Amino acid sequence: MNEAIVTHVEQGETLSEIAVRYDVSVDALQRWNGIENPDLLLVGQRIVVYPAADSPEPDVATVSWEVWLGGALVLAFLLLRLRRKRRRATPAPRAPSPYRPQRRSVASASRAPSPYQPQQQRSATPAFHPPLLSPPQRRKAAGQQGAIQRASFDAEAVPTQQANGGERFVGSELMRCYREWILINDVLLPTSSGTTQIDHILVSPTAVFLIETKEMNGWVFGSPGQEQWTQSFAAGRWSRKVGIKSWQFKFYNPLRQNEGHARALVKLGIVDRWRLRPVVTFVGGAQLKTAEKFLPFDEHENIANENSTWRMRGVVCMGISALHRYIEFSVNASSSPGWTRRQMEMIRDKIRANEIPVTAESLAKHVHFVKSVKEMNSR
């Protein structure tokens, strides 16, 4: 039996080229060296290769069956994703439930009465009694009602129905941890060319935090100045057998997106740019694989104090804990005089005076505007 061959990865060399050079398969190289993703190789990485004579010949029938099964699984996965996209594109109309508290939008002037609170009888008509709820439904309803009662000052702190799961989670965390501040969720503001939608605006005594929430999984690749970022999922064993190495999706740079939000607030005269703190937070387990391209909080703050353009760029926080650390750091590092409660309320009133009511029509126009901008940038 021949001894194993040890080689090292050179600049620009791939695992497929090494496999062709030594007349072995890529799967064999991955199995011998414990490599999960064949696309992620480091220059100088040690690769062990066993001669082809020492490796058992694969059964052709077994390999063909595995390739056929892998292709069938991939096709079923693609059909399932297409079916889910069609369901999301045409949602069925949902009638309001008489026993579930309705969350008001940011533009509403007053909160709708909750069926869980006793209401005064206005006429002789018998009062409506909602149907009995099961214990899980009662616990869910009690949690929703408790979130509404914990809102510190205004009902705009309650996440709206349009918010996704990540936005609702971040909004609830902000409302729980910063009760003495002012929180506004899902704000739609006009711009010179259309509209812009801000997930969360947190008014603190020293600054205004503009928080853009991204609910993602997998790996995230990008840099602060890059226009498009990439979300990547490593393909499984069966997908690699049919030639699929990884699933990748492009999305617009959230730092640039949040910078547009900040510019809208400055142009509307709501707050000075030196008081803005744009921040993008990822929730859902995503990992930033290019973290070395982003500055730490303290270095970013030092540059931002001298350059207003850098201040508008903002920072990236991976997870809700990192977001809390940045907010605490920014408040403690600020040298500006603090706002009084009345000044904080004046900022809130300016936002409410300029915002566009969040309705089905306004959201449809905003989505159409965003799609037109994406199409224009892709040309």
JSON list of C-alpha atoms in Angstrom, two decimals, residues 15 18-19 22-35 38 47-52 54-56 58 237 240-241:
[
{"chain": "A", "resi": 15, "resn": "LEU", "atom": "CA", "xyz": [-10.12, 21.57, -4.53]},
{"chain": "A", "resi": 18, "resn": "ILE", "atom": "CA", "xyz": [-6.15, 19.17, -6.74]},
{"chain": "A", "resi": 19, "resn": "ALA", "atom": "CA", "xyz": [-8.55, 16.25, -7.34]},
{"chain": "A", "resi": 22, "resn": "TYR", "atom": "CA", "xyz": [-4.02, 13.32, -8.30]},
{"chain": "A", "resi": 23, "resn": "ASP", "atom": "CA", "xyz": [-6.87, 11.52, -10.12]},
{"chain": "A", "resi": 24, "resn": "VAL", "atom": "CA", "xyz": [-9.20, 11.37, -7.13]},
{"chain": "A", "resi": 25, "resn": "SER", "atom": "CA", "xyz": [-12.70, 12.71, -6.45]},
{"chain": "A", "resi": 26, "resn": "VAL", "atom": "CA", "xyz": [-13.58, 15.93, -4.65]},
{"chain": "A", "resi": 27, "resn": "ASP", "atom": "CA", "xyz": [-15.74, 13.99, -2.17]},
{"chain": "A", "resi": 28, "resn": "ALA", "atom": "CA", "xyz": [-12.75, 11.80, -1.31]},
{"chain": "A", "resi": 29, "resn": "LEU", "atom": "CA", "xyz": [-10.59, 14.85, -0.62]},
{"chain": "A", "resi": 30, "resn": "GLN", "atom": "CA", "xyz": [-13.33, 16.31, 1.59]},
{"chain": "A", "resi": 31, "resn": "ARG", "atom": "CA", "xyz": [-13.69, 13.04, 3.49]},
{"chain": "A", "resi": 32, "resn": "TRP", "atom": "CA", "xyz": [-9.95, 12.56, 4.01]},
{"chain": "A", "resi": 33, "resn": "ASN", "atom": "CA", "xyz": [-9.34, 16.15, 5.17]},
{"chain": "A", "resi": 34, "resn": "GLY", "atom": "CA", "xyz": [-12.61, 16.92, 7.00]},
{"chain": "A", "resi": 35, "resn": "ILE", "atom": "CA", "xyz": [-13.57, 19.73, 4.59]},
{"chain": "A", "resi": 38, "resn": "PRO", "atom": "CA", "xyz": [-15.06, 22.75, -0.91]},
{"chain": "A", "resi": 47, "resn": "ILE", "atom": "CA", "xyz": [-4.25, 18.56, 1.98]},
{"chain": "A", "resi": 48, "resn": "VAL", "atom": "CA", "xyz": [-3.74, 14.81, 2.39]},
{"chain": "A", "resi": 49, "resn": "VAL", "atom": "CA", "xyz": [-4.22, 12.70, -0.75]},
{"chain": "A", "resi": 50, "resn": "TYR", "atom": "CA", "xyz": [-4.33, 8.90, -0.80]},
{"chain": "A", "resi": 51, "resn": "PRO", "atom": "CA", "xyz": [-3.41, 7.14, -4.08]},
{"chain": "A", "resi": 52, "resn": "ALA", "atom": "CA", "xyz": [-6.29, 6.03, -6.24]},
{"chain": "A", "resi": 54, "resn": "ASP", "atom": "CA", "xyz": [-5.82, 2.58, -2.09]},
{"chain": "A", "resi": 55, "resn": "SER", "atom": "CA", "xyz": [-9.34, 3.90, -2.43]},
{"chain": "A", "resi": 56, "resn": "PRO", "atom": "CA", "xyz": [-12.21, 1.46, -3.09]},
{"chain": "A", "resi": 58, "resn": "PRO", "atom": "CA", "xyz": [-17.47, 3.26, -5.98]},
{"chain": "A", "resi": 237, "resn": "ARG", "atom": "CA", "xyz": [-24.26, 16.59, 0.49]},
{"chain": "A", "resi": 240, "resn": "ARG", "atom": "CA", "xyz": [-23.28, 19.04, -4.10]},
{"chain": "A", "resi": 241, "resn": "LYS", "atom": "CA", "xyz": [-23.59, 15.71, -5.89]}
]
